[in-house]
Amino acid sequence: MTIVAAVPAGATLLRSHPEAVLTAGRDDEVPADESRLGSVLPGTFFDFAPIHLVTTATVDRIAGHLPPGAGTVERYRPNLVLDTDTDAFAENSWVGRELRVGPDLVLAVLAPTPRCAVPTLAHGPLRREAEALRVPARLNRVEPLPGMGPQPCVGAYARVVRSGRVADGDRVTVGP
């Protein structure tokens, strides 16, 4: 292993096709798409964006179709969870818009977040759960970016437009 401060030229990331992993199993060879690391935000190590946000309505909807305790926010690993008065998967309609969280933070919503097979794996106390991908595939299969085709999506990717602290209970508004 080498620790570097800049993305090496030509650094890529392989994303296995989620449906193939569910069909073949996690240990089998499956098709994968290759993308350049930092392609959306050059110079960064993000596979796509620095923020993965999700609403509690989305997590609750998915959890309602999974065994008790299997549909937790930890399984989908967002770094911002929004408790809003929205329908499940409202994040899809925020693409191209700005979110204001609290008095200062402004995020630009870039795309729905396509889910890989990682949420199906065991995470700490969470057991392996293949339905953690199958449920979003049934409930929210959308095309996150042109040419990707429909993918099971949970939440949305965003980038920071204006930084700011976020506190529990901060107001969230969706702008134009």
Tab-separated table of C-alpha atoms in Angstrom:
chain	number	residue	atom	x	y	z
A	1	MET	CA	0.000	0.000	0.000
A	2	THR	CA	1.100	3.537	-0.755
A	3	ILE	CA	-0.428	6.693	0.679
A	4	VAL	CA	-0.599	9.528	-1.824
A	5	ALA	CA	-1.822	13.128	-1.665
A	6	ALA	CA	-2.969	13.346	-5.285
A	7	VAL	CA	-4.980	11.051	-7.527
A	8	PRO	CA	-2.515	9.112	-9.697
A	9	ALA	CA	-2.936	9.626	-13.428
A	10	GLY	CA	-5.221	6.970	-14.844
A	11	ALA	CA	-6.523	5.772	-11.443
A	12	THR	CA	-9.749	3.866	-11.994
A	13	LEU	CA	-12.485	2.207	-10.008
A	14	LEU	CA	-14.426	-0.930	-10.948
A	15	ARG	CA	-18.128	-1.053	-10.055
A	16	SER	CA	-19.630	-4.525	-10.362
A	17	HIS	CA	-23.069	-4.709	-11.928
A	18	PRO	CA	-25.356	-5.039	-8.886
A	19	GLU	CA	-27.843	-7.379	-10.555
A	20	ALA	CA	-25.026	-9.704	-11.638
A	21	VAL	CA	-23.722	-9.898	-8.063
A	22	LEU	CA	-27.203	-10.789	-6.800
A	23	THR	CA	-27.587	-13.453	-9.467
A	24	ALA	CA	-24.090	-14.976	-9.411
A	25	GLY	CA	-23.120	-14.377	-5.799
A	26	ARG	CA	-20.499	-12.155	-4.268
A	27	ASP	CA	-17.573	-14.538	-4.847
A	28	ASP	CA	-18.122	-15.093	-8.596
A	29	GLU	CA	-16.656	-13.011	-11.415
A	30	VAL	CA	-19.256	-10.555	-12.715
A	31	PRO	CA	-19.241	-7.732	-15.270
A	32	ALA	CA	-18.090	-4.357	-13.999
A	33	ASP	CA	-17.939	-0.797	-15.282
A	34	GLU	CA	-14.679	1.101	-15.010
A	35	SER	CA	-14.622	4.806	-14.200
A	36	ARG	CA	-11.842	7.287	-13.595
A	37	LEU	CA	-11.369	8.189	-9.925
A	38	GLY	CA	-12.216	11.863	-9.359
A	39	SER	CA	-13.879	12.189	-12.775
A	40	VAL	CA	-16.715	14.404	-11.485
A	41	LEU	CA	-14.640	16.431	-9.027
A	42	PRO	CA	-11.113	16.395	-10.488
A	43	GLY	CA	-8.271	16.039	-8.034
A	44	THR	CA	-10.391	14.221	-5.444
A	45	PHE	CA	-10.479	10.609	-4.348
A	46	PHE	CA	-14.267	10.384	-4.512
A	47	ASP	CA	-15.717	7.703	-6.765
A	48	PHE	CA	-18.379	10.246	-7.667
A	49	ALA	CA	-19.135	12.938	-5.078
A	50	PRO	CA	-18.198	13.901	-1.507
A	51	ILE	CA	-21.756	13.779	-0.164
A	52	HIS	CA	-24.201	10.888	-0.211
A	53	LEU	CA	-27.453	12.059	1.322
A	54	VAL	CA	-30.660	10.170	2.010
A	55	THR	CA	-34.001	11.011	3.597
A	56	THR	CA	-35.479	9.109	6.496
A	57	ALA	CA	-38.588	8.602	4.310
A	58	THR	CA	-36.481	6.660	1.800
A	59	VAL	CA	-34.802	4.523	4.459
A	60	ASP	CA	-38.149	3.890	6.171
A	61	ARG	CA	-39.764	2.799	2.899
A	62	ILE	CA	-36.947	0.339	2.175
A	63	ALA	CA	-36.959	-0.899	5.791
A	64	GLY	CA	-40.669	-1.672	5.475
A	65	HIS	CA	-39.782	-4.335	2.889
A	66	LEU	CA	-36.862	-5.900	4.791
A	67	PRO	CA	-36.686	-8.125	7.860
A	68	PRO	CA	-36.849	-6.216	11.167
A	69	GLY	CA	-33.573	-4.415	11.852
A	70	ALA	CA	-32.139	-5.021	8.368
A	71	GLY	CA	-33.151	-1.702	6.787
A	72	THR	CA	-31.018	0.729	8.729
A	73	VAL	CA	-29.339	3.900	7.533
A	74	GLU	CA	-25.928	2.335	8.348
A	75	ARG	CA	-26.453	-0.277	5.649
A	76	TYR	CA	-26.519	2.397	2.903
A	77	ARG	CA	-23.663	4.454	4.440
A	78	PRO	CA	-24.754	8.042	3.698
A	79	ASN	CA	-22.848	10.877	5.297
A	80	LEU	CA	-25.948	13.074	5.602
A	81	VAL	CA	-29.390	11.864	6.718
A	82	LEU	CA	-32.293	14.282	6.268
A	83	ASP	CA	-35.465	13.932	8.314
A	84	THR	CA	-37.851	15.756	5.988
A	85	ASP	CA	-41.567	15.811	5.228
A	86	THR	CA	-41.156	14.197	1.811
A	87	ASP	CA	-42.175	11.037	0.076
A	88	ALA	CA	-39.687	8.199	-0.218
A	89	PHE	CA	-37.142	8.719	-3.003
A	90	ALA	CA	-37.784	12.481	-3.114
A	91	GLU	CA	-34.019	12.796	-3.614
A	92	ASN	CA	-34.543	11.831	-7.285
A	93	SER	CA	-36.433	15.085	-7.890
A	94	TRP	CA	-33.700	17.201	-6.284
A	95	VAL	CA	-31.137	16.561	-9.031
A	96	GLY	CA	-29.988	19.867	-10.497
A	97	ARG	CA	-31.271	21.783	-7.472
A	98	GLU	CA	-29.638	23.196	-4.364
A	99	LEU	CA	-30.287	22.069	-0.818
A	100	ARG	CA	-29.767	24.426	2.070
A	101	VAL	CA	-29.129	22.734	5.390
A	102	GLY	CA	-29.084	24.999	8.394
A	103	PRO	CA	-27.955	28.610	8.113
A	104	ASP	CA	-24.865	28.093	5.935
A	105	LEU	CA	-24.496	24.760	4.134
A	106	VAL	CA	-25.494	24.716	0.463
A	107	LEU	CA	-25.287	21.507	-1.575
A	108	ALA	CA	-25.735	20.985	-5.310
A	109	VAL	CA	-27.547	17.694	-5.904
A	110	LEU	CA	-25.828	15.875	-8.770
A	111	ALA	CA	-27.518	12.503	-9.301
A	112	PRO	CA	-29.455	9.702	-7.627
A	113	THR	CA	-27.014	7.331	-5.909
A	114	PRO	CA	-26.784	3.984	-7.704
A	115	ARG	CA	-26.230	1.228	-5.185
A	116	CYS	CA	-23.600	-1.419	-5.601
A	117	ALA	CA	-23.739	-4.765	-3.829
A	118	VAL	CA	-21.984	-3.505	-0.665
A	119	PRO	CA	-25.251	-2.859	1.251
A	120	THR	CA	-26.008	-6.577	0.917
A	121	LEU	CA	-22.897	-7.492	2.926
A	122	ALA	CA	-22.600	-7.833	6.685
A	123	HIS	CA	-21.812	-4.508	8.408
A	124	GLY	CA	-20.872	-4.698	12.069
A	125	PRO	CA	-23.999	-6.082	13.752
A	126	LEU	CA	-25.971	-6.102	10.465
A	127	ARG	CA	-26.206	-9.510	8.852
A	128	ARG	CA	-25.799	-10.168	5.145
A	129	GLU	CA	-29.055	-9.213	3.393
A	130	ALA	CA	-29.422	-9.633	-0.400
A	131	GLU	CA	-32.821	-7.931	-0.254
A	132	ALA	CA	-31.062	-4.679	0.722
A	133	LEU	CA	-30.348	-4.261	-2.997
A	134	ARG	CA	-33.344	-6.110	-4.415
A	135	VAL	CA	-35.835	-3.864	-2.592
A	136	PRO	CA	-34.419	-0.605	-4.036
A	137	ALA	CA	-34.257	-2.358	-7.422
A	138	ARG	CA	-38.027	-2.928	-7.188
A	139	LEU	CA	-38.979	0.388	-5.602
A	140	ASN	CA	-36.598	2.909	-7.167
A	141	ARG	CA	-34.900	1.821	-10.365
A	142	VAL	CA	-33.913	5.041	-12.153
A	143	GLU	CA	-31.198	6.173	-14.548
A	144	PRO	CA	-28.770	8.169	-12.375
A	145	LEU	CA	-26.762	9.521	-15.310
A	146	PRO	CA	-27.420	9.477	-19.052
A	147	GLY	CA	-26.255	6.229	-20.598
A	148	MET	CA	-26.061	4.263	-17.330
A	149	GLY	CA	-29.434	2.663	-17.752
A	150	PRO	CA	-31.811	2.139	-14.819
A	151	GLN	CA	-30.083	1.295	-11.543
A	152	PRO	CA	-31.326	0.583	-8.009
A	153	CYS	CA	-30.832	3.975	-6.321
A	154	VAL	CA	-30.942	5.055	-2.680
A	155	GLY	CA	-30.404	8.731	-1.886
A	156	ALA	CA	-28.486	11.252	-3.954
A	157	TYR	CA	-24.945	12.430	-4.560
A	158	ALA	CA	-24.131	16.078	-3.924
A	159	ARG	CA	-21.208	18.465	-3.848
A	160	VAL	CA	-20.634	21.323	-1.438
A	161	VAL	CA	-21.374	24.758	-2.914
A	162	ARG	CA	-20.940	26.627	0.379
A	163	SER	CA	-19.600	24.935	3.480
A	164	GLY	CA	-21.215	25.168	6.868
A	165	ARG	CA	-21.834	23.292	10.071
A	166	VAL	CA	-24.788	20.943	10.275
A	167	ALA	CA	-26.621	20.348	13.541
A	168	ASP	CA	-29.379	17.972	14.505
A	169	GLY	CA	-32.683	19.724	13.850
A	170	ASP	CA	-31.367	22.129	11.182
A	171	ARG	CA	-33.966	23.177	8.635
A	172	VAL	CA	-33.625	21.744	5.103
A	173	THR	CA	-34.920	23.657	2.094
A	174	VAL	CA	-34.841	22.652	-1.557
A	175	GLY	CA	-34.103	25.525	-3.929
A	176	PRO	CA	-34.492	26.011	-7.634
